[in-house]
Coordinates of N, CA and C in Angstrom, one line a residue:
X1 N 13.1 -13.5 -15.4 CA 14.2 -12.5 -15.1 C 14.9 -13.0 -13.8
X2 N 16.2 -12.9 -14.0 CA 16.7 -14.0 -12.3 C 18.0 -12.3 -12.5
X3 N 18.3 -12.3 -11.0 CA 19.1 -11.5 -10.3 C 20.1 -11.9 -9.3
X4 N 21.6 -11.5 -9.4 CA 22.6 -11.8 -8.7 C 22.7 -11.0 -7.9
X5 N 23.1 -10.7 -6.5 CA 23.3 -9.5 -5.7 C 24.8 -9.9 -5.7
X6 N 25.3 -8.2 -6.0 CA 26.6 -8.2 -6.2 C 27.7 -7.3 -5.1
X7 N 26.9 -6.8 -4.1 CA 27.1 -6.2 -3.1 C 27.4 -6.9 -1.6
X8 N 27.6 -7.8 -1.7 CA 27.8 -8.7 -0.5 C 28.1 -9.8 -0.8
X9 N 28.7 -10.8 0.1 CA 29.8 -12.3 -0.1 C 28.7 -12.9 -0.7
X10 N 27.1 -12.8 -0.5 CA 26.3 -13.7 -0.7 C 25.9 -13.7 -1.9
X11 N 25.9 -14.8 -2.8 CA 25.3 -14.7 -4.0 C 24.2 -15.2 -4.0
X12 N 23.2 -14.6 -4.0 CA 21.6 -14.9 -4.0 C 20.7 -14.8 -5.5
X13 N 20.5 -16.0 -5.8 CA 19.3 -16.5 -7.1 C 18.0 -16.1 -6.8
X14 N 17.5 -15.3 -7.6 CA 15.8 -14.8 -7.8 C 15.2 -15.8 -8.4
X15 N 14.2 -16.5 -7.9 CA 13.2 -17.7 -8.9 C 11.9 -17.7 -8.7
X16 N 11.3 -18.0 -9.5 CA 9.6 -18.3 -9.2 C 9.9 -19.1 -9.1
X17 N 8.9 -19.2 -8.3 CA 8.3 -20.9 -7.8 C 6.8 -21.3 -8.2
X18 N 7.4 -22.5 -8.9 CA 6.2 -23.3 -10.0 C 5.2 -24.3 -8.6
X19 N 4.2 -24.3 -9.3 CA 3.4 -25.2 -8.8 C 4.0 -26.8 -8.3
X20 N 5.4 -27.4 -9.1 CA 5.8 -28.4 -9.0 C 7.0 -28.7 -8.5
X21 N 7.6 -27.4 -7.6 CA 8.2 -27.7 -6.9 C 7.8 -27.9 -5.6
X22 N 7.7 -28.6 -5.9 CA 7.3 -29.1 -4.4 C 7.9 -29.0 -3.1
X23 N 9.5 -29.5 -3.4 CA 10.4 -29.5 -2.0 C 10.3 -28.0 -1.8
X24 N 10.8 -27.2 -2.8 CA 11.3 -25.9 -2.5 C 9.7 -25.0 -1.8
X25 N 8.4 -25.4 -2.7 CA 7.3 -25.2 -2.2 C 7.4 -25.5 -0.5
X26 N 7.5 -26.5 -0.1 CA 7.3 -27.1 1.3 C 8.7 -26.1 1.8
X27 N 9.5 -26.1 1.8 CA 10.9 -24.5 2.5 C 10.2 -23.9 2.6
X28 N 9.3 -22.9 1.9 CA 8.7 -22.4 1.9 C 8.1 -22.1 3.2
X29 N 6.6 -22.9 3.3 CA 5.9 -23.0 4.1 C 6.3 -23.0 5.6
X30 N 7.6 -24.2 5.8 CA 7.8 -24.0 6.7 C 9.0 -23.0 7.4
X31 N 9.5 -21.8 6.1 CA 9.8 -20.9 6.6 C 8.9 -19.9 7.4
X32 N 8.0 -19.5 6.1 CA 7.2 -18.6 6.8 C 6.6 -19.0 8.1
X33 N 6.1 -20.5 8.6 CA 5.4 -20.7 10.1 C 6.4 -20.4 10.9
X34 N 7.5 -20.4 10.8 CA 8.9 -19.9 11.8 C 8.3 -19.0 12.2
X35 N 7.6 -18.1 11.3 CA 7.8 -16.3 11.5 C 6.0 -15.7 11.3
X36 N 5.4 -16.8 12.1 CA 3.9 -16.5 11.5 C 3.4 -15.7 12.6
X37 N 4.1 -15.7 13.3 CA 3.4 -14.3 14.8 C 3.6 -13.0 14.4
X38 N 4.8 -12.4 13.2 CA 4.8 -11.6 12.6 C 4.4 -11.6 11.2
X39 N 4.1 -12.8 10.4 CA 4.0 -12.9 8.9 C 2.0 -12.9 9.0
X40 N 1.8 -13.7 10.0 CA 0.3 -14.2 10.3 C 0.4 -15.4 9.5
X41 N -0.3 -16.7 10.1 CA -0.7 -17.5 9.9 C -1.4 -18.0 8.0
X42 N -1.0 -18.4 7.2 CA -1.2 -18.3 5.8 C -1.3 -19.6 5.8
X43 N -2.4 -20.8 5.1 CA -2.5 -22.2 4.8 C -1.5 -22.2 3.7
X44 N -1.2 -23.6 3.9 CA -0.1 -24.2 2.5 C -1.1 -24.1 1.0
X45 N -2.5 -24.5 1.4 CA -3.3 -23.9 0.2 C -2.7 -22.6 -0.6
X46 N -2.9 -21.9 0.5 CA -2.5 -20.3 -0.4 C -1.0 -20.3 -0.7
X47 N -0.4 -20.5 -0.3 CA 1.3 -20.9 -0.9 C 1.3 -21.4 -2.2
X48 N 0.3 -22.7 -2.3 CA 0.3 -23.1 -3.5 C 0.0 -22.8 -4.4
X49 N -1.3 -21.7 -4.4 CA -2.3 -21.2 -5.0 C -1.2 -20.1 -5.7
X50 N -0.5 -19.1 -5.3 CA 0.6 -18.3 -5.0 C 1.4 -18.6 -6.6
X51 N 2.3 -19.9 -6.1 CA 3.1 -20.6 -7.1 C 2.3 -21.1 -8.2
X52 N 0.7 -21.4 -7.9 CA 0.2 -21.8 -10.0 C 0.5 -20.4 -10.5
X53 N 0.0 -19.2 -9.7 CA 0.0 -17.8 -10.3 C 0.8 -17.2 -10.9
X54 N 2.4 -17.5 -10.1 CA 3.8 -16.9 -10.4 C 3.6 -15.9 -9.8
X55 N 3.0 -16.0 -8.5 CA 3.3 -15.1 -7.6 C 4.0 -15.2 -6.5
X56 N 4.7 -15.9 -6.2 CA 5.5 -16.4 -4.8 C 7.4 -16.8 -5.8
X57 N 8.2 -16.0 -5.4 CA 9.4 -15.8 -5.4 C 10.3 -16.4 -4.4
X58 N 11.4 -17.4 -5.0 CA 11.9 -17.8 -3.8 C 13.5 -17.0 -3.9
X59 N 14.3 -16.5 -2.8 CA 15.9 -16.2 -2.7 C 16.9 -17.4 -2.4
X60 N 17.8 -17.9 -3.6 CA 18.3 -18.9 -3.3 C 20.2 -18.8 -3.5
X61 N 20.5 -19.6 -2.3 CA 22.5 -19.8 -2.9 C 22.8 -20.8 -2.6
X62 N 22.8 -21.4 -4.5 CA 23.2 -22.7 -4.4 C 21.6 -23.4 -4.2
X63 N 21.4 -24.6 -3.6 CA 20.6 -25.3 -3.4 C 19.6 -24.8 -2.1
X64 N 20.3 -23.7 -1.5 CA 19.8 -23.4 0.2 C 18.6 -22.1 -0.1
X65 N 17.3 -22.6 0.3 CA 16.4 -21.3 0.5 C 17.0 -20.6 1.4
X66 N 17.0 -19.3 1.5 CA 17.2 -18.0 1.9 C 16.3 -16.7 2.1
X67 N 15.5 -17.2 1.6 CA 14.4 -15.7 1.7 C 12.8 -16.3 0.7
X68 N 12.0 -15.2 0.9 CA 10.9 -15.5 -0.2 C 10.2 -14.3 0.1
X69 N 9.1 -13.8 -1.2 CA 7.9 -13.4 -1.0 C 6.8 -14.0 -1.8
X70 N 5.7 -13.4 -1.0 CA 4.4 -13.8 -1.7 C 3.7 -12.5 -1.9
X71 N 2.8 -12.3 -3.3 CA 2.3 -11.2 -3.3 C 1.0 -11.3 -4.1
X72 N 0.3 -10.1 -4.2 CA -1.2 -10.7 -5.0 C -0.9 -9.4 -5.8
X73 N -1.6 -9.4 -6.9 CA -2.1 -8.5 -7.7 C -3.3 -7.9 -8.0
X74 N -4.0 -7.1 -7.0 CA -5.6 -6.5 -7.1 C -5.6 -5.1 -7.8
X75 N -6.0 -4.8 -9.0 CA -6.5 -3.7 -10.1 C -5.2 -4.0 -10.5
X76 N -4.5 -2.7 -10.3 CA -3.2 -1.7 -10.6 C -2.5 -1.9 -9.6
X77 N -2.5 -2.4 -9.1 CA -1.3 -2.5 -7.9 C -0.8 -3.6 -7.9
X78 N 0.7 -3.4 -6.8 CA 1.3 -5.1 -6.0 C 0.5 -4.8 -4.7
X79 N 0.2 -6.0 -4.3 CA -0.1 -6.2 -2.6 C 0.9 -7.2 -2.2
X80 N 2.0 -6.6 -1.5 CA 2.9 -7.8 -0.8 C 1.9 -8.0 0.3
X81 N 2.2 -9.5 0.2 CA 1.4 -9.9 1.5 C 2.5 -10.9 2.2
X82 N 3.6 -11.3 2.2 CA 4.9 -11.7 2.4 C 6.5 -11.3 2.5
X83 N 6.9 -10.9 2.9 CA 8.5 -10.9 2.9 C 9.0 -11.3 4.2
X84 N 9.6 -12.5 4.0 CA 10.4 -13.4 4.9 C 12.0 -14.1 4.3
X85 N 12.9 -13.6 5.3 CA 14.3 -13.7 4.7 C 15.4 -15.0 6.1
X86 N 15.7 -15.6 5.7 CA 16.0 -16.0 6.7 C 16.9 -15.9 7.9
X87 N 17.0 -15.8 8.9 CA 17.7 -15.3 10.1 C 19.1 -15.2 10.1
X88 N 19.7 -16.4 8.8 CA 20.9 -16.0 9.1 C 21.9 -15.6 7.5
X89 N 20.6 -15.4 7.0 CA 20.7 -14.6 5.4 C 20.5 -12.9 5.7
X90 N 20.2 -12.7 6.7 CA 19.7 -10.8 7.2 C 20.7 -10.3 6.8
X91 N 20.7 -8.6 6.7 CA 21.3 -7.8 6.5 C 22.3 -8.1 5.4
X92 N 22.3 -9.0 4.2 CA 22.6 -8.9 3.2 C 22.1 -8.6 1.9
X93 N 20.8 -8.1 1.8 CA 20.4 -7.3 1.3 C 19.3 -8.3 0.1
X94 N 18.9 -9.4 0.9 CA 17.8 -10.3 0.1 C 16.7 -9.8 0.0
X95 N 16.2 -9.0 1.3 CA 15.2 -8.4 1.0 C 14.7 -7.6 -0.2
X96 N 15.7 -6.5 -0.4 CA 15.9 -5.8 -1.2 C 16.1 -6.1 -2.9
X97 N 16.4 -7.4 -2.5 CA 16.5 -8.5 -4.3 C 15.2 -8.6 -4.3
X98 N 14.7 -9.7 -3.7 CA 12.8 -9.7 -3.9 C 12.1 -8.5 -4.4
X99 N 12.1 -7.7 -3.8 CA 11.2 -6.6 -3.9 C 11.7 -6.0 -5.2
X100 N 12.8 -5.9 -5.0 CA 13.0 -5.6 -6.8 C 12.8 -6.1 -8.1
X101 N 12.5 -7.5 -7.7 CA 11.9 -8.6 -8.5 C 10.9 -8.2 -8.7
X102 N 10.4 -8.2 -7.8 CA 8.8 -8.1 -8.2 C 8.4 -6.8 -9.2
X103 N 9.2 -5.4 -8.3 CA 9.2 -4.4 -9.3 C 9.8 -4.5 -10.9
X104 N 10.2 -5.4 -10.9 CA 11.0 -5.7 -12.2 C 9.9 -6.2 -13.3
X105 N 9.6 -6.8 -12.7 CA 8.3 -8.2 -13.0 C 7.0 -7.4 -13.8
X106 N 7.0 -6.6 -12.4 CA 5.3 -5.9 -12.7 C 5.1 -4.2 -12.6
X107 N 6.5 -3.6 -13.1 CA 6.8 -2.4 -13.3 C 5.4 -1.5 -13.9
X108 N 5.0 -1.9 -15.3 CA 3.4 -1.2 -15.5 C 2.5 -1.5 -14.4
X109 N 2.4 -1.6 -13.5 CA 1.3 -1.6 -12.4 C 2.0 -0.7 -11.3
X110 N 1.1 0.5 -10.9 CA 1.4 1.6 -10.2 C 2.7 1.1 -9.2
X111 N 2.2 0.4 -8.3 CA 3.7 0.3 -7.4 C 3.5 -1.0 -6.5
X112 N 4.4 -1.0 -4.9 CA 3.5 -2.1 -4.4 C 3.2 -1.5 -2.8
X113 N 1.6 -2.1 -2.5 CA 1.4 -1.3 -1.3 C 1.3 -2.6 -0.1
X114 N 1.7 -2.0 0.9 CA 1.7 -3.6 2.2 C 1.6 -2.6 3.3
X115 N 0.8 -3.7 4.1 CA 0.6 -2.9 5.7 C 1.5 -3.8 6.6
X116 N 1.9 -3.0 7.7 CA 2.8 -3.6 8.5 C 2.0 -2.7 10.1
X117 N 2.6 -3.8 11.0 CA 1.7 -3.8 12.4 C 3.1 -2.7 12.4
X118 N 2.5 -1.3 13.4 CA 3.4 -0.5 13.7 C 4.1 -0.6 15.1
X119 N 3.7 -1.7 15.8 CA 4.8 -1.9 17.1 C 5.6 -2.7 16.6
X120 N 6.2 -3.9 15.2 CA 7.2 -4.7 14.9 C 8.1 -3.7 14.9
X121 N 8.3 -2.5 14.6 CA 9.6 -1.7 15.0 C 10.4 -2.1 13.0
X122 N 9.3 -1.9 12.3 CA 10.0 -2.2 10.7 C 10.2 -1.0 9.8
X123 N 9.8 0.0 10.4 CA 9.8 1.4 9.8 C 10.9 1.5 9.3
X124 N 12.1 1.6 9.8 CA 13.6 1.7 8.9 C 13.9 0.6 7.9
X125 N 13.5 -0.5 8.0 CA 13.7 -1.3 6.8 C 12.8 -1.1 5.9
X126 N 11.7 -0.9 5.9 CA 10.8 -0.4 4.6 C 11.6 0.6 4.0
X127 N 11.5 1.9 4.6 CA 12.0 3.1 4.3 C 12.9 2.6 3.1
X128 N 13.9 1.9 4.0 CA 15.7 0.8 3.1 C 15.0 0.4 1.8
X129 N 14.1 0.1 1.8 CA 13.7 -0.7 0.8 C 12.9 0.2 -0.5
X130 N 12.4 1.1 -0.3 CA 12.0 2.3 -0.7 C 10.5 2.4 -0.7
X131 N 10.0 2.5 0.4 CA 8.9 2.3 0.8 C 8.5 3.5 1.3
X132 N 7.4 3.9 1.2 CA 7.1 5.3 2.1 C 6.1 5.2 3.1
X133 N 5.7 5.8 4.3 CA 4.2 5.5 5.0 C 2.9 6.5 4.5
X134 N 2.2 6.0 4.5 CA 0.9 6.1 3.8 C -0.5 7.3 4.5
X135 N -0.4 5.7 5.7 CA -1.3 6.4 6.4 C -1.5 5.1 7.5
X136 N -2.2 5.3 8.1 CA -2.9 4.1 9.5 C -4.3 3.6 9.5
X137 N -3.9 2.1 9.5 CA -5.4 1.4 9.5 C -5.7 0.3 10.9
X138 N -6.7 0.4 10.9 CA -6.6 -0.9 12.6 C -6.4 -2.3 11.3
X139 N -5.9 -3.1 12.4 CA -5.6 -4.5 12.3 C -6.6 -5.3 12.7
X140 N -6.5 -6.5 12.5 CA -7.9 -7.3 12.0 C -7.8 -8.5 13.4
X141 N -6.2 -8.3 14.1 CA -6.5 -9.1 15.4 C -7.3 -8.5 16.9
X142 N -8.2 -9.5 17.8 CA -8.4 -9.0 18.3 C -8.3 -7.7 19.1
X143 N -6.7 -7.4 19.4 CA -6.1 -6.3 20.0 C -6.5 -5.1 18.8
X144 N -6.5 -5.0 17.5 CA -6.5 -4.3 16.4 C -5.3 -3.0 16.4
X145 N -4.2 -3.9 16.5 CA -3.1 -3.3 16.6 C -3.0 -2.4 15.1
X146 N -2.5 -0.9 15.4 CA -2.4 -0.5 13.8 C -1.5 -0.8 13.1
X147 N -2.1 -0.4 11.6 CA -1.5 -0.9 10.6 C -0.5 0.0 9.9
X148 N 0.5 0.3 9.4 CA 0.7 1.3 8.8 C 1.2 0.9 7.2
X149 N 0.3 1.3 6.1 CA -0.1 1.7 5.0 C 1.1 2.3 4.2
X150 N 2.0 1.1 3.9 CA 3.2 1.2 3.0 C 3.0 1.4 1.5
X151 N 4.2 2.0 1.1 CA 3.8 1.9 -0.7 C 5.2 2.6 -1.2
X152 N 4.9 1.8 -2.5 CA 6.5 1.9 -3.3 C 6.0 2.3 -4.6
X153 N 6.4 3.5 -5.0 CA 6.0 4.4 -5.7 C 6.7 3.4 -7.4
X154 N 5.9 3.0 -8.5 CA 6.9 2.9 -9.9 C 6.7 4.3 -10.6
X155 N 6.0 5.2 -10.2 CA 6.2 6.6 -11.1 C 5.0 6.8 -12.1
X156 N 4.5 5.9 -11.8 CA 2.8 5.9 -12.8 C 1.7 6.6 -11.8
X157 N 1.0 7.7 -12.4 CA -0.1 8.6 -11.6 C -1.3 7.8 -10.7
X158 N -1.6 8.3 -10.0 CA -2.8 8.3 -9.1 C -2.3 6.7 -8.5
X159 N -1.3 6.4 -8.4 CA -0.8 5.4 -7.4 C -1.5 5.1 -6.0
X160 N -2.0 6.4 -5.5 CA -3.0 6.6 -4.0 C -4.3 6.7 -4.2
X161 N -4.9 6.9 -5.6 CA -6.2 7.3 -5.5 C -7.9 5.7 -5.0
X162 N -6.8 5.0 -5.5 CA -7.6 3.8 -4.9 C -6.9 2.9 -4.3
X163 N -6.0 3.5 -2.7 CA -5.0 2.7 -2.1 C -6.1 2.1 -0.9
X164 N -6.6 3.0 -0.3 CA -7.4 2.1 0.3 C -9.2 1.7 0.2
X165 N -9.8 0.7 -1.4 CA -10.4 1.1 -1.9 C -11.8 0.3 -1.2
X166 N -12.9 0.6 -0.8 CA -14.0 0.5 -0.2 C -14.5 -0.8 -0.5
X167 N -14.3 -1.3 -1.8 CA -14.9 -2.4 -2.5 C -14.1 -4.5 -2.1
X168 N -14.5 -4.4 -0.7 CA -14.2 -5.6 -0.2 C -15.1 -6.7 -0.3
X169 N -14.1 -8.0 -0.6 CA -15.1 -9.4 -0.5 C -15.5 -9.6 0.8
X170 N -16.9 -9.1 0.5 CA -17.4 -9.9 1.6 C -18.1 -11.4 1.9
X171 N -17.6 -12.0 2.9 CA -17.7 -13.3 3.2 C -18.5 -13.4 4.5
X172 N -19.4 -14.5 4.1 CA -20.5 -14.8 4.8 C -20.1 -16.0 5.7
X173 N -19.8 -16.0 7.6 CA -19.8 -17.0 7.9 C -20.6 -17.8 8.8
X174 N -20.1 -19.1 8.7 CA -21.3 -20.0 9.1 C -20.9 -20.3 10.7
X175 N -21.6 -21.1 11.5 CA -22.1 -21.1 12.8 C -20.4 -21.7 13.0
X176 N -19.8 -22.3 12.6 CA -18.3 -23.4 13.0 C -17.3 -22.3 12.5
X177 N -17.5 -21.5 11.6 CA -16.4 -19.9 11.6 C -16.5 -19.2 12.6
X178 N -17.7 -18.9 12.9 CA -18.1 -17.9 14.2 C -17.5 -18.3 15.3
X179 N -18.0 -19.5 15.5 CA -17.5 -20.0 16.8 C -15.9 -20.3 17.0
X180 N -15.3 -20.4 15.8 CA -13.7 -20.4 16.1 C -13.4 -19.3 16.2
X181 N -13.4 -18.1 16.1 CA -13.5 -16.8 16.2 C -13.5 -16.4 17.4
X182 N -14.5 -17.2 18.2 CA -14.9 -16.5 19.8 C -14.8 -17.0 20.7
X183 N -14.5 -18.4 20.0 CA -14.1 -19.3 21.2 C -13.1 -19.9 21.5
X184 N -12.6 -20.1 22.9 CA -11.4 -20.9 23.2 C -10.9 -22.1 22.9
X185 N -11.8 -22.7 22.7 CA -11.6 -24.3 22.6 C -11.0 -24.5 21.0
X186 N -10.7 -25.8 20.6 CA -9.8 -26.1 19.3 C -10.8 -27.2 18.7
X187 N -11.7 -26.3 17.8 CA -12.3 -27.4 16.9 C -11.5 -27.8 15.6
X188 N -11.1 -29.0 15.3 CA -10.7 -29.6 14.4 C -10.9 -28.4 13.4
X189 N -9.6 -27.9 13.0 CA -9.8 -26.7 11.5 C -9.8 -25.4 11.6
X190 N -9.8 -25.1 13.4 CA -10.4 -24.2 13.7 C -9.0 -23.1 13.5
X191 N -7.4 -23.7 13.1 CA -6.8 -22.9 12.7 C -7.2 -22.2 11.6
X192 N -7.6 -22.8 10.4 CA -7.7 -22.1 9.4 C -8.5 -21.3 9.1
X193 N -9.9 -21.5 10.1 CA -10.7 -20.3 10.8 C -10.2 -19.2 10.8
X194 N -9.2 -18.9 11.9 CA -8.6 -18.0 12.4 C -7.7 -17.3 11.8
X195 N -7.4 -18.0 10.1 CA -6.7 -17.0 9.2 C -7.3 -15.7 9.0
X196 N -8.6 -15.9 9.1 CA -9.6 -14.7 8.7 C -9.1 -13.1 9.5
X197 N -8.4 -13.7 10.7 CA -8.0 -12.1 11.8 C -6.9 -11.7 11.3
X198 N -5.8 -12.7 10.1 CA -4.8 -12.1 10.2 C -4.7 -10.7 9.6
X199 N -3.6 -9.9 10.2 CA -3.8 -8.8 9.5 C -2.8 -8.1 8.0
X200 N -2.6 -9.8 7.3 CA -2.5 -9.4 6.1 C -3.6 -9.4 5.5
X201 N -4.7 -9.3 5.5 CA -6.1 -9.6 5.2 C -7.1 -8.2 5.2
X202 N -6.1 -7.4 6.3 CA -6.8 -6.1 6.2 C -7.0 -5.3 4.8
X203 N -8.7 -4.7 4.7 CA -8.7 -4.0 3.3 C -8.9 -4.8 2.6
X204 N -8.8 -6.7 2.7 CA -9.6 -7.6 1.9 C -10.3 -8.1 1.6
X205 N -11.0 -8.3 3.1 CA -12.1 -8.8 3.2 C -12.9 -8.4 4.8
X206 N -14.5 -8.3 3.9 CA -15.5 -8.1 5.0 C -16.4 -9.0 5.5
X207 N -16.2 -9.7 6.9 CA -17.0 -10.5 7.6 C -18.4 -10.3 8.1
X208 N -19.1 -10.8 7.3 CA -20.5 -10.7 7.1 C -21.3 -11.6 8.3
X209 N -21.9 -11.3 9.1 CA -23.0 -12.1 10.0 C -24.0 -12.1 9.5
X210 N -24.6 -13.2 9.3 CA -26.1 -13.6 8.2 C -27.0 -13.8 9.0
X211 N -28.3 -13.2 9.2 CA -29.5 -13.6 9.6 C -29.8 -14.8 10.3
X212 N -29.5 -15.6 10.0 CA -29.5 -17.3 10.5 C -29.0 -17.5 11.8
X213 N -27.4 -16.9 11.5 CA -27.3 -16.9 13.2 C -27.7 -16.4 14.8
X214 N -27.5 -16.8 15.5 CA -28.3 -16.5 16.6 C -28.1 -15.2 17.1
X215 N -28.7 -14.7 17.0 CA -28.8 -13.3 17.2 C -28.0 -12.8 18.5
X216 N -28.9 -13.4 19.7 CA -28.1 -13.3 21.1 C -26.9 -13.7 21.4
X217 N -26.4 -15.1 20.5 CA -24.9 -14.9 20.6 C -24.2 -14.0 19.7
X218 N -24.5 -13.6 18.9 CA -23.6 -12.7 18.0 C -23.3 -11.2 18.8
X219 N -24.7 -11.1 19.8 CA -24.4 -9.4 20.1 C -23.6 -9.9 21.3
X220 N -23.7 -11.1 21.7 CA -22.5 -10.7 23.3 C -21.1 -11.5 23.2
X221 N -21.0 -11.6 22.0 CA -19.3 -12.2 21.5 C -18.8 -10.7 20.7
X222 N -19.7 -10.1 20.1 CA -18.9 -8.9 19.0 C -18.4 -8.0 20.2
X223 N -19.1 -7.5 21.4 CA -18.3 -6.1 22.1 C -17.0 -6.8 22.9
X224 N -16.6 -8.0 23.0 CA -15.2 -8.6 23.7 C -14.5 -8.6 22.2
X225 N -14.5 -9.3 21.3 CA -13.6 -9.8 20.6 C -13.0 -8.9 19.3
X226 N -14.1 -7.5 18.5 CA -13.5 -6.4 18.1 C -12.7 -7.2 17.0
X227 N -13.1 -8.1 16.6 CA -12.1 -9.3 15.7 C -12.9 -8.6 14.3
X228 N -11.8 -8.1 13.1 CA -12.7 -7.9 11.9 C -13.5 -7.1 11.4
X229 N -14.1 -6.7 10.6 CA -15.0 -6.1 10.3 C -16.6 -6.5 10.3
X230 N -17.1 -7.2 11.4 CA -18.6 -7.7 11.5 C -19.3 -6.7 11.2
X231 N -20.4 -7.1 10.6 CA -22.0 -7.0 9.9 C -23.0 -7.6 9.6
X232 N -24.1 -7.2 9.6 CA -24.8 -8.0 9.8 C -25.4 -7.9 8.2
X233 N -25.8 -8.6 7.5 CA -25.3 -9.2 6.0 C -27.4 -9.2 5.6
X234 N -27.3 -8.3 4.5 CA -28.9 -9.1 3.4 C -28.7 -9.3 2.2
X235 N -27.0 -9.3 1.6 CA -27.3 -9.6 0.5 C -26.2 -11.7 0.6
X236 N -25.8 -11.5 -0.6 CA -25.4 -13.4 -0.3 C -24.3 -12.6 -1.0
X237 N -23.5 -13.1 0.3 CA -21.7 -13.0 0.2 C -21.2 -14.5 -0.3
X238 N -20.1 -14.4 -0.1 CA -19.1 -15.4 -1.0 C -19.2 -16.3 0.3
X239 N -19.8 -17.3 0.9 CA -19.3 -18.4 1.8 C -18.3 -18.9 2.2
X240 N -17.8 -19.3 3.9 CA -16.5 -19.7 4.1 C -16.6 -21.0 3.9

């Protein structure tokens, strides 16, 4: 399904993006790191992973990226975990193409729900977009700035009843995750460590502390850092 926006000078193309685009794949990527202090930090892995799915949408006029999202699909729902439009494509209403795409796309699945940090000041553009607020969740960075619990109704029942639903992957990590977590220093990788706090991730996943680890470091790194959902783990989680 491709979409023209006819409401502004800009003529903007809706596209999936296949696994084999590559160039437009790589725009991509390094749009979103432009904007990763607000988007959080996401490997080019998962971008790609995204595009085999036909989950990652790009906004195009002419040959020029302009916008994108990325999103997952868990049960009955959308999870946008993306919308990035570019700085000088704003206010012409690309946002508003994506997201309709997607609603277009995946209309039989209740609606789409996304959390957004409530100090970015995004509240009136969701709204724009037809988003409602939900409710409030902490954030998964150290500060655990809140979240606030967006959702875009398609009109199909109990759209809330398993909006924020208990049943998370939990992941078991090992002594070189921990320690990028809590420490200052830069071990080779230790970015993609630190995908684990972002807080598109909230509600996804639960960080598991396994027996193995040292015990005395684990109790006097957890009361500073407030990073996540820590536990202390007996059954065998999914490994990082």
């Amino acid at each position: 399904m491709q979409k023209r926006e006819s409401s502004s000078a800009t003529q903007a193309l809706i596209r999936v993006v296949g696994p084999r685009d590559e160039q437009l794949l790589a725009g991509i990527v390094r749009l979103g790191d432009r904007f990763n202090k607000t988007l959080g930090f996401m490997p080019p892995a998962a971008y790609a992973e995204a595009a085999a799915e036909n989950r990652l949408l790009a906004a195009m006029v002419g040959r020029k990226l302009v916008g994108y999202t990325l999103f997952s699909l868990p049960r009955q729902q959308i999870r946008l975990t993306h919308l990035c439009v570019d700085p000088g494509s704003r206010g012409q209403g690309i946002g508003r193409l994506l997201v309709d795409e997607i609603s277009a796309r995946h209309h039989d699945r209740s609606g789409i729900v996304l959390k957004c940090r409530k100090d970015y000041g995004y509240d009136a553009m969701w709204r724009q977009l037809g988003f409602e607020a939900r409710n409030e969740v902490d954030g998964r960075s150290k500060a655990r700035k809140p979240l606030v619990v967006w959702s875009r109704d398609h009109g199909h029942p109990h759209l809330f009843s398993d909006l924020e639903s208990t049943a998370l992957l939990s992941v078991a990590m090992d002594c070189n995750v921990f320690a990028d977590l809590h420490s200052s220093g830069e071990r080779h990788g230790a970015r993609e460590s630190r995908t684990l706090t972002s807080d598109w991730l909230a509600g996804l996943v639960d960080l598991a502390v396994l027996p193995q680890l040292n015990g005395r470091s684990v109790r006097s790194a957890t009361p500073r850092s407030g990073v996540g959902s820590f536990r202390r783990s007996t059954t065998t989680p999914s490994p990082v």
